[in-house]
CSV table of C-alpha atoms (C1' of nucleotides) in Angstrom, one decimal:
chain,number,residue,atom,x,y,z
I,1,UNK,CA,0.0,0.1,-0.2
I,2,UNK,CA,3.1,2.2,-0.3
I,3,UNK,CA,2.3,4.6,-2.8
I,4,UNK,CA,5.3,4.2,-4.9
I,5,UNK,CA,6.5,7.2,-6.5
I,6,UNK,CA,9.4,5.3,-8.1
I,7,UNK,CA,7.1,3.4,-10.1
I,8,UNK,CA,5.1,6.5,-11.4
I,9,UNK,CA,8.5,8.1,-12.3
I,10,UNK,CA,9.6,4.9,-14.7
I,11,UNK,CA,6.1,4.9,-16.0
I,12,UNK,CA,6.6,8.9,-16.7
I,13,UNK,CA,10.4,8.5,-18.2
I,14,UNK,CA,9.4,5.4,-20.3
I,15,UNK,CA,6.4,7.5,-21.5
I,16,UNK,CA,8.6,10.4,-22.4
I,17,UNK,CA,11.4,8.5,-23.9
I,18,UNK,CA,9.1,6.6,-25.9
I,19,UNK,CA,7.5,9.9,-27.4
I,20,UNK,CA,11.0,11.1,-28.2
I,21,UNK,CA,12.9,7.8,-29.6
I,22,UNK,CA,10.1,5.3,-30.1
I,23,UNK,CA,9.4,2.0,-28.1
I,24,UNK,CA,11.8,-0.1,-29.7
I,25,UNK,CA,15.0,2.4,-29.5
I,26,UNK,CA,14.3,2.9,-25.9
I,27,UNK,CA,16.2,0.4,-23.2
I,28,UNK,CA,15.2,-0.5,-19.8
I,29,UNK,CA,18.6,1.1,-18.9
I,30,UNK,CA,17.6,4.5,-20.6
I,31,UNK,CA,14.2,4.9,-18.5
I,32,UNK,CA,16.2,3.8,-15.4
I,33,UNK,CA,18.8,6.5,-16.0
I,34,UNK,CA,16.1,9.0,-17.0
I,35,UNK,CA,13.6,8.3,-14.1
I,36,UNK,CA,16.6,8.6,-11.6
I,37,UNK,CA,15.6,5.5,-10.4
I,38,UNK,CA,17.6,2.6,-8.1
I,39,UNK,CA,18.6,-0.1,-11.1
I,40,UNK,CA,18.0,-2.9,-9.6
I,41,UNK,CA,14.1,-2.3,-9.3
I,42,UNK,CA,12.8,-2.2,-12.4
I,43,UNK,CA,11.8,-6.1,-12.3
I,44,UNK,CA,10.7,-5.6,-9.2
I,45,UNK,CA,8.0,-3.1,-10.1
I,46,UNK,CA,7.5,-4.9,-13.6
I,47,UNK,CA,8.1,-8.4,-13.2
I,48,UNK,CA,6.9,-9.0,-16.7
I,49,UNK,CA,9.7,-6.8,-17.9
I,50,UNK,CA,9.7,-4.6,-20.8
I,51,UNK,CA,6.3,-5.6,-22.3
I,52,UNK,CA,4.9,-4.7,-19.1
I,53,UNK,CA,6.4,-1.3,-19.0
I,54,UNK,CA,5.2,-0.4,-22.5
I,55,UNK,CA,1.8,-1.4,-22.0
I,56,UNK,CA,1.4,0.6,-18.7
I,57,UNK,CA,3.1,3.7,-19.6
I,58,UNK,CA,0.8,3.8,-22.9
I,59,UNK,CA,-2.4,3.0,-20.8
I,60,UNK,CA,-1.7,5.6,-18.4
I,61,UNK,CA,-0.8,8.1,-20.6
I,62,UNK,CA,-3.9,7.7,-22.9
I,63,UNK,CA,-5.9,7.7,-19.7
I,64,UNK,CA,-4.2,11.2,-19.0
I,65,UNK,CA,-4.9,12.8,-22.4
I,66,UNK,CA,-8.3,11.2,-21.8
I,67,UNK,CA,-8.8,13.4,-18.7
I,68,UNK,CA,-7.3,16.7,-20.2
I,69,UNK,CA,-10.2,16.3,-23.2
I,70,UNK,CA,-13.0,15.3,-20.7
I,71,UNK,CA,-11.8,18.0,-18.4
I,72,UNK,CA,-11.6,20.9,-21.1
I,73,UNK,CA,-14.6,19.9,-23.0
I,74,UNK,CA,-16.4,20.4,-19.9
I,75,UNK,CA,-15.0,23.5,-18.7
I,76,UNK,CA,-14.4,25.6,-22.1
I,77,UNK,CA,-15.7,23.9,-25.0
I,78,UNK,CA,-14.4,22.1,-28.1
I,79,UNK,CA,-12.5,24.9,-29.5
I,80,UNK,CA,-10.7,26.1,-26.6
I,81,UNK,CA,-9.9,22.7,-25.6
I,82,UNK,CA,-8.4,21.6,-29.0
I,83,UNK,CA,-6.7,25.3,-28.6
I,84,UNK,CA,-5.2,24.3,-25.1
I,85,UNK,CA,-4.0,20.9,-26.2
I,86,UNK,CA,-2.6,21.6,-29.4
I,87,UNK,CA,-1.0,24.4,-27.8
I,88,UNK,CA,0.5,22.2,-24.9
I,89,UNK,CA,1.9,19.9,-27.8
I,90,UNK,CA,3.5,22.9,-29.9
I,91,UNK,CA,5.3,23.9,-26.7
I,92,UNK,CA,6.8,20.6,-26.0
I,93,UNK,CA,7.8,19.7,-29.6
I,94,UNK,CA,9.8,23.2,-29.6
I,95,UNK,CA,11.1,22.7,-26.6
I,96,UNK,CA,12.5,19.0,-27.2
I,97,UNK,CA,13.9,19.9,-30.5
I,98,UNK,CA,10.7,18.0,-32.2
I,99,UNK,CA,11.3,15.2,-30.9
I,100,UNK,CA,8.3,14.9,-28.4
I,101,UNK,CA,5.1,13.8,-30.0
I,102,UNK,CA,2.2,12.1,-28.5
I,103,UNK,CA,2.8,9.5,-26.0
I,104,UNK,CA,0.2,6.9,-27.1
I,105,UNK,CA,1.1,7.1,-31.0
I,106,UNK,CA,4.4,5.0,-30.4
I,107,UNK,CA,2.6,1.4,-28.9
I,108,UNK,CA,0.4,1.8,-31.9
I,109,UNK,CA,3.1,2.5,-34.5
I,110,UNK,CA,5.7,-0.2,-33.6
I,111,UNK,CA,2.8,-2.2,-31.5
I,112,UNK,CA,3.3,-5.8,-33.9
I,113,UNK,CA,5.7,-6.5,-30.9
I,114,UNK,CA,3.6,-6.0,-28.1
I,115,UNK,CA,-0.4,-6.8,-28.5
I,116,UNK,CA,-1.4,-5.8,-25.2
I,117,UNK,CA,0.3,-2.1,-25.8
I,118,UNK,CA,-1.2,-2.1,-29.1
I,119,UNK,CA,-4.4,-2.5,-27.6
I,120,UNK,CA,-3.9,-0.1,-25.0
I,121,UNK,CA,-3.2,2.4,-27.7
I,122,UNK,CA,-6.5,1.4,-29.4
I,123,UNK,CA,-8.6,2.0,-26.3
I,124,UNK,CA,-7.4,5.3,-25.7
I,125,UNK,CA,-7.9,6.6,-29.0
I,126,UNK,CA,-11.3,5.0,-29.1
I,127,UNK,CA,-12.1,6.9,-25.3
I,128,UNK,CA,-11.1,10.3,-26.8
I,129,UNK,CA,-13.3,9.9,-29.8
I,130,UNK,CA,-16.2,8.8,-27.7
I,131,UNK,CA,-15.5,11.6,-25.2
I,132,UNK,CA,-15.1,14.4,-27.9
I,133,UNK,CA,-18.3,13.0,-30.4
I,134,UNK,CA,-20.6,12.9,-27.1
I,135,UNK,CA,-19.7,16.5,-26.7
I,136,UNK,CA,-20.4,17.5,-30.1
I,137,UNK,CA,-23.2,15.9,-30.0
I,138,UNK,CA,-24.7,17.5,-26.7
I,139,UNK,CA,-24.4,20.7,-28.6
I,140,UNK,CA,-26.5,19.8,-31.0
I,141,UNK,CA,-24.7,18.0,-33.9
I,142,UNK,CA,-25.9,14.7,-35.6
I,143,UNK,CA,-24.4,11.8,-34.2
I,144,UNK,CA,-22.9,11.2,-37.4
I,145,UNK,CA,-21.3,14.4,-37.8
I,146,UNK,CA,-20.5,14.4,-34.1
I,147,UNK,CA,-18.1,11.2,-35.0
I,148,UNK,CA,-16.7,12.2,-38.0
I,149,UNK,CA,-15.8,15.6,-36.3
I,150,UNK,CA,-14.1,13.7,-33.5
I,151,UNK,CA,-12.3,11.0,-35.7
I,152,UNK,CA,-11.0,13.5,-38.3
I,153,UNK,CA,-9.9,15.9,-35.1
I,154,UNK,CA,-7.8,12.9,-33.3
I,155,UNK,CA,-6.9,12.0,-37.0
I,156,UNK,CA,-5.5,14.9,-38.1
I,157,UNK,CA,-4.1,16.0,-34.5
I,158,UNK,CA,-2.1,12.4,-34.8
I,159,UNK,CA,-1.1,13.2,-38.3
I,160,UNK,CA,-0.2,16.5,-37.9
I,161,UNK,CA,2.3,15.6,-34.5
I,162,UNK,CA,4.1,13.1,-36.7
I,163,UNK,CA,4.6,15.5,-39.9
I,164,UNK,CA,5.9,18.2,-37.3
I,165,UNK,CA,8.3,15.9,-36.2
I,166,UNK,CA,9.6,14.9,-39.7
I,167,UNK,CA,9.8,18.7,-40.8
I,168,UNK,CA,11.4,19.7,-37.6
I,169,UNK,CA,8.5,22.5,-37.8
I,170,UNK,CA,5.2,23.3,-36.2
I,171,UNK,CA,3.3,24.9,-39.2
I,172,UNK,CA,1.7,21.6,-40.0
I,173,UNK,CA,0.5,21.3,-36.3
I,174,UNK,CA,-0.5,25.0,-36.7
I,175,UNK,CA,-2.6,24.9,-40.0
I,176,UNK,CA,-4.4,21.8,-38.6
I,177,UNK,CA,-5.4,23.6,-35.4
I,178,UNK,CA,-6.8,26.6,-37.9
I,179,UNK,CA,-8.3,24.5,-40.0
I,180,UNK,CA,-10.1,22.2,-37.2
I,181,UNK,CA,-11.2,25.3,-35.5
I,182,UNK,CA,-13.1,26.7,-38.4
I,183,UNK,CA,-15.0,23.5,-39.3
I,184,UNK,CA,-15.9,23.0,-35.6
I,185,UNK,CA,-17.3,26.3,-35.1
I,186,UNK,CA,-19.0,26.2,-38.7
I,187,UNK,CA,-20.9,22.9,-37.6
I,188,UNK,CA,-21.7,24.1,-34.5
I,189,UNK,CA,-22.8,27.7,-35.5
I,190,UNK,CA,-24.9,25.7,-38.1
I,191,UNK,CA,-26.4,23.3,-35.3
I,192,UNK,CA,-27.0,26.4,-33.0
I,193,UNK,CA,-28.8,28.0,-36.0
I,194,UNK,CA,-31.4,25.5,-35.4
I,195,UNK,CA,-30.3,22.8,-37.6
I,196,UNK,CA,-28.3,19.6,-36.5
I,197,UNK,CA,-26.8,19.2,-40.3
I,198,UNK,CA,-27.1,16.1,-42.5
W,1,UNK,CA,25.2,0.4,-65.2
W,2,UNK,CA,23.9,-3.2,-64.1
W,3,UNK,CA,20.0,-2.4,-63.2
W,4,UNK,CA,20.5,-4.4,-59.8
W,5,UNK,CA,17.0,-5.7,-59.4
W,6,UNK,CA,18.5,-7.3,-56.2
W,7,UNK,CA,19.0,-3.7,-54.7
W,8,UNK,CA,15.5,-2.5,-55.5
W,9,UNK,CA,14.0,-5.7,-54.0
W,10,UNK,CA,15.7,-5.1,-50.7
W,11,UNK,CA,14.1,-1.6,-50.7
W,12,UNK,CA,11.1,-2.9,-51.3
W,13,UNK,CA,11.2,-5.2,-48.7
W,14,UNK,CA,12.4,-2.8,-45.9
W,15,UNK,CA,9.8,-0.6,-46.8
W,16,UNK,CA,7.6,-2.8,-46.4
W,17,UNK,CA,8.4,-4.1,-42.8
W,18,UNK,CA,9.4,-1.0,-41.8
W,19,UNK,CA,5.5,-0.5,-42.4
W,20,UNK,CA,4.7,-3.4,-40.6
W,21,UNK,CA,7.1,-3.4,-37.8
W,22,UNK,CA,8.6,-0.2,-37.8
W,23,UNK,CA,12.0,0.6,-38.3
W,24,UNK,CA,13.8,-0.3,-34.9
W,25,UNK,CA,12.1,-4.1,-34.7
W,26,UNK,CA,13.4,-4.5,-38.5
W,27,UNK,CA,16.6,-6.3,-38.7
W,28,UNK,CA,19.3,-6.2,-41.5
W,29,UNK,CA,18.6,-10.1,-41.5
W,30,UNK,CA,14.6,-9.7,-41.5
W,31,UNK,CA,15.3,-7.5,-44.9
W,32,UNK,CA,17.3,-10.4,-46.4
W,33,UNK,CA,14.9,-12.9,-46.0
W,34,UNK,CA,12.0,-11.1,-47.1
W,35,UNK,CA,13.8,-10.0,-50.4
W,36,UNK,CA,15.1,-13.6,-51.1
W,37,UNK,CA,18.1,-11.5,-51.4
W,38,UNK,CA,21.8,-13.0,-51.2
W,39,UNK,CA,22.8,-12.6,-47.4
W,40,UNK,CA,26.1,-11.7,-48.0
W,41,UNK,CA,25.5,-8.4,-50.5
W,42,UNK,CA,23.6,-6.2,-48.0
W,43,UNK,CA,26.8,-4.2,-47.3
W,44,UNK,CA,27.7,-4.6,-51.0
W,45,UNK,CA,25.0,-2.4,-52.1
W,46,UNK,CA,24.7,-0.3,-48.6
W,47,UNK,CA,27.9,0.4,-47.4
W,48,UNK,CA,27.2,2.7,-44.9
W,49,UNK,CA,24.6,-0.1,-43.7
W,50,UNK,CA,21.4,0.4,-41.8
W,51,UNK,CA,21.1,4.0,-41.7
W,52,UNK,CA,21.5,4.4,-45.4
W,53,UNK,CA,19.1,1.8,-46.2
W,54,UNK,CA,16.6,3.2,-43.9
W,55,UNK,CA,17.1,6.7,-45.6
W,56,UNK,CA,16.8,5.2,-48.9
W,57,UNK,CA,13.8,3.2,-48.7
W,58,UNK,CA,11.9,6.1,-47.2
W,59,UNK,CA,12.7,8.5,-49.9
W,60,UNK,CA,12.2,5.9,-52.5
W,61,UNK,CA,8.6,4.9,-50.9
W,62,UNK,CA,7.8,9.0,-50.4
W,63,UNK,CA,8.7,9.7,-54.3
W,64,UNK,CA,6.3,6.4,-55.3
W,65,UNK,CA,3.5,8.0,-53.2
W,66,UNK,CA,4.5,11.4,-54.7
W,67,UNK,CA,4.1,10.3,-57.9
W,68,UNK,CA,0.8,8.5,-57.1
W,69,UNK,CA,-0.6,11.7,-56.4
W,70,UNK,CA,0.5,13.6,-58.8
W,71,UNK,CA,-0.3,11.4,-61.4
W,72,UNK,CA,-3.9,10.9,-59.5
W,73,UNK,CA,-4.8,14.9,-59.4
W,74,UNK,CA,-3.6,15.2,-63.1
W,75,UNK,CA,-5.9,12.7,-64.0
W,76,UNK,CA,-8.9,12.4,-61.9
W,77,UNK,CA,-9.0,15.2,-59.8
W,78,UNK,CA,-8.8,15.8,-56.0
W,79,UNK,CA,-11.4,13.5,-54.7
W,80,UNK,CA,-11.0,10.4,-56.8
W,81,UNK,CA,-7.8,10.7,-56.3
W,82,UNK,CA,-8.2,10.4,-52.4
W,83,UNK,CA,-10.6,7.8,-52.6
W,84,UNK,CA,-8.0,5.7,-54.9
W,85,UNK,CA,-5.3,6.4,-52.5
W,86,UNK,CA,-7.3,5.8,-49.1
W,87,UNK,CA,-8.8,2.8,-50.7
W,88,UNK,CA,-5.6,1.5,-51.5
W,89,UNK,CA,-4.3,1.5,-47.9
W,90,UNK,CA,-7.4,0.3,-46.5
W,91,UNK,CA,-6.9,-3.3,-48.7
W,92,UNK,CA,-3.4,-3.3,-47.4
W,93,UNK,CA,-4.3,-2.3,-44.0
W,94,UNK,CA,-6.9,-5.3,-44.1
W,95,UNK,CA,-5.0,-7.8,-46.1
W,96,UNK,CA,-1.9,-7.5,-43.4
W,97,UNK,CA,-3.7,-7.8,-40.3
W,98,UNK,CA,-4.2,-3.9,-39.9
W,99,UNK,CA,-0.2,-3.7,-39.8
W,100,UNK,CA,0.7,-2.1,-42.7
W,101,UNK,CA,0.7,1.7,-42.5
W,102,UNK,CA,2.3,4.5,-44.3
W,103,UNK,CA,6.1,3.7,-45.7
W,104,UNK,CA,7.3,7.2,-44.8
W,105,UNK,CA,5.9,7.7,-41.3
W,106,UNK,CA,8.2,5.1,-39.7
W,107,UNK,CA,11.0,6.9,-40.4
W,108,UNK,CA,9.4,9.9,-39.2
W,109,UNK,CA,8.5,8.8,-36.0
W,110,UNK,CA,11.7,6.7,-34.7
W,111,UNK,CA,13.8,9.3,-36.7
W,112,UNK,CA,15.8,10.5,-33.5
W,113,UNK,CA,18.1,7.5,-34.7
W,114,UNK,CA,19.1,8.2,-38.2
W,115,UNK,CA,18.6,12.3,-39.1
W,116,UNK,CA,18.9,11.5,-42.7
W,117,UNK,CA,16.0,9.4,-42.7
W,118,UNK,CA,13.8,11.7,-40.7
W,119,UNK,CA,15.0,14.6,-43.2
W,120,UNK,CA,13.7,12.3,-46.1
W,121,UNK,CA,10.3,11.4,-44.5
W,122,UNK,CA,10.0,15.4,-44.3
W,123,UNK,CA,10.9,16.5,-47.6
W,124,UNK,CA,8.1,13.7,-48.9
W,125,UNK,CA,5.5,15.3,-46.6
W,126,UNK,CA,6.5,18.7,-47.8
W,127,UNK,CA,6.2,17.5,-51.4
W,128,UNK,CA,3.2,16.1,-50.9
W,129,UNK,CA,1.6,19.1,-49.7
W,130,UNK,CA,3.1,20.9,-52.3
W,131,UNK,CA,1.5,18.7,-55.0
W,132,UNK,CA,-2.0,18.6,-53.4
W,133,UNK,CA,-2.2,22.5,-52.7
W,134,UNK,CA,-0.8,24.0,-56.3
W,135,UNK,CA,-3.7,21.3,-57.8
W,136,UNK,CA,-6.2,23.1,-55.1
W,137,UNK,CA,-5.2,26.5,-56.3
W,138,UNK,CA,-5.3,25.6,-60.0
W,139,UNK,CA,-8.7,24.6,-59.5
W,140,UNK,CA,-9.8,28.0,-57.6
W,141,UNK,CA,-9.0,27.9,-53.9
W,142,UNK,CA,-6.9,30.6,-52.3
W,143,UNK,CA,-3.4,29.9,-51.7
W,144,UNK,CA,-4.6,29.8,-48.1
W,145,UNK,CA,-7.4,27.6,-48.2
W,146,UNK,CA,-5.6,25.5,-50.6
W,147,UNK,CA,-2.2,24.9,-48.1
W,148,UNK,CA,-4.8,24.4,-45.3
W,149,UNK,CA,-6.7,21.7,-47.2
W,150,UNK,CA,-3.6,19.8,-48.0
W,151,UNK,CA,-2.1,19.9,-44.8
W,152,UNK,CA,-5.2,18.7,-43.0
W,153,UNK,CA,-5.6,15.5,-45.7
W,154,UNK,CA,-2.1,14.7,-45.3
W,155,UNK,CA,-2.4,15.0,-41.4
W,156,UNK,CA,-5.8,13.1,-41.3
W,157,UNK,CA,-4.6,10.3,-43.6
W,158,UNK,CA,-1.5,9.6,-41.3
W,159,UNK,CA,-3.2,9.7,-38.3
W,160,UNK,CA,-5.8,7.5,-39.4
W,161,UNK,CA,-3.7,5.0,-40.7
W,162,UNK,CA,-2.3,5.2,-37.0
W,163,UNK,CA,-5.6,4.9,-35.5
W,164,UNK,CA,-6.7,2.0,-37.6
W,165,UNK,CA,-3.6,0.3,-36.9
W,166,UNK,CA,-3.9,0.2,-32.9
W,167,UNK,CA,-8.0,-0.3,-33.3
W,168,UNK,CA,-7.3,-3.1,-35.9
W,169,UNK,CA,-10.0,-1.6,-37.8
W,170,UNK,CA,-10.7,0.7,-41.2
W,171,UNK,CA,-13.6,2.7,-39.4
W,172,UNK,CA,-11.0,5.8,-38.8
W,173,UNK,CA,-9.9,5.7,-42.1
W,174,UNK,CA,-13.6,5.3,-43.6
W,175,UNK,CA,-14.6,7.9,-41.8
W,176,UNK,CA,-11.5,10.5,-42.7
W,177,UNK,CA,-12.3,9.9,-45.9
W,178,UNK,CA,-15.7,10.8,-46.0
W,179,UNK,CA,-14.9,14.1,-43.9
W,180,UNK,CA,-11.8,14.8,-46.2
W,181,UNK,CA,-14.0,14.2,-49.3
W,182,UNK,CA,-17.0,16.4,-48.1
W,183,UNK,CA,-14.9,19.1,-47.4
W,184,UNK,CA,-13.2,19.1,-50.5
W,185,UNK,CA,-16.2,19.2,-52.5
W,186,UNK,CA,-17.5,21.8,-50.2
W,187,UNK,CA,-14.5,24.3,-50.7
W,188,UNK,CA,-14.5,23.2,-54.8
W,189,UNK,CA,-18.0,23.8,-55.0
W,190,UNK,CA,-17.7,27.2,-53.5
W,191,UNK,CA,-15.0,28.3,-55.6
W,192,UNK,CA,-16.5,26.9,-58.7
W,193,UNK,CA,-19.4,29.2,-57.8
W,194,UNK,CA,-17.5,32.3,-58.0
W,195,UNK,CA,-15.5,33.0,-55.1
W,196,UNK,CA,-12.2,31.8,-54.1
W,197,UNK,CA,-13.3,32.2,-50.5
W,198,UNK,CA,-11.7,33.8,-47.8
N,1,DG,C1',13.5,-3.3,-2.4
N,2,DT,C1',17.9,-2.6,-4.0
N,3,DC,C1',22.4,-4.4,-5.2
N,4,DT,C1',26.1,-6.7,-8.5
N,5,DA,C1',27.3,-10.2,-11.5
N,6,DT,C1',26.1,-12.7,-15.1
N,7,DA,C1',24.0,-15.6,-18.9
N,8,DC,C1',22.2,-15.7,-22.8
N,9,DG,C1',20.7,-13.8,-27.4
N,10,DA,C1',20.0,-10.8,-31.2
N,11,DA,C1',21.9,-7.6,-34.0
N,12,DG,C1',25.2,-4.4,-36.7
N,13,DA,C1',29.4,-4.7,-39.1
N,14,DT,C1',34.4,-6.0,-40.5
N,15,DA,C1',37.8,-9.3,-42.7
N,16,DG,C1',39.0,-12.1,-45.8
N,17,DA,C1',38.2,-16.4,-49.0
N,18,DC,C1',36.2,-17.9,-53.1
J,1,DG,C1',29.3,-10.1,-55.7
J,2,DT,C1',28.4,-13.0,-52.7
J,3,DC,C1',30.0,-16.4,-48.9
J,4,DT,C1',31.3,-17.5,-44.3
J,5,DA,C1',33.2,-16.5,-39.9
J,6,DT,C1',33.8,-13.5,-36.5
J,7,DC,C1',33.9,-9.5,-33.6
J,8,DT,C1',31.8,-6.4,-30.9
J,9,DT,C1',28.3,-4.1,-28.7
J,10,DC,C1',24.0,-3.9,-26.3
J,11,DG,C1',19.8,-5.1,-24.5
J,12,DT,C1',16.9,-8.6,-21.8
J,13,DA,C1',16.2,-11.1,-17.9
J,14,DT,C1',17.7,-14.2,-13.8
J,15,DA,C1',20.2,-15.6,-10.0
J,16,DG,C1',21.5,-14.7,-5.6
J,17,DA,C1',23.8,-11.2,-2.0
J,18,DC,C1',22.8,-7.7,1.2
DNA sequence: GTCTATACGAAGATAGAC
DNA sequence: GTCTATCTTCGTATAGAC
């Protein structure tokens, strides 16, 4: 029942290193060093080794993002939430030399190797989509438009992060932010105008 | 001057394996086996080893995609090209058990390790964007809208491929296809109506 | 819980024969 | 050009002491 901060530090460090270098290129030694954790403790906290670490780091990061999305949507609405989240990732992209992307995508990408981590990534994406779609539906959009816009938002966001890393620039992320906000506003405006759209 | 098919086979195999398993998880032995290539020839064809192979495979795959985009836009227009390309990736996703994604993204993702491959990925994305934006602009959209839509299309496409892998389903890709076509049609219709839009 | 030491295997890369 | 053999490094994982 000890609230082992060491374990959580390792998960946080793992997630950060995955964002920057990918899963396969990150060794357990890297994680220990980054976390400043005791060297002999990894297999104590994660008996099943690296696969377990990858899965838990992905699942934890996905849940954190999910609660950020939920909280933002409840408090500030879709466009402001989008702005806040994209702004946060832009800052981290810039402050890490365009290496730190999404913490969930690495497991999705290199996930052939650890199916559990792949599943964790898939469930995270699905959960985000559900949350966003529900919020849009509550604001008057049809189910179909809500789903479509939610999937577009997450897809464009994930894709823009990859492109930003490759181009070593945030222009793709900037453009996606602008476009998404425009489309969201248009759709929500039309719904507020009394039509939930086709 | 010998047209070494062996070399090209290795590049093709490398690109395919990168799509399925990622760069770091793919060994040179994997590439040789997949290509059915002679074991002693890798360092003959790629003297600088794996980094060179990754860079060339990424660059080649990016150029191939680029010419598919160009040809499609010139012959069939934006929406049909989008449909064709997404359809092709959907087929490959399904026929590979949801493992084969974009051939350029892996280098962008795990690119911290080989800067040359990262650059190749970035240049590919930029080139695709330029091509698509030019086509949209030619059809009457403003420069800004052309750029915005082109970046959105590529971002959403790349993101949807990741999500599809993680969810082991093509629904994200399907939704992105529908949404993108809707937005493209709306923008192009408005431009055809005599207004290049704001 | 954390340590050191070590076993084991995988992978990149090189050397030199053919 | 292609082969085999080998070197070296690295990473996961385990064993057993403290």
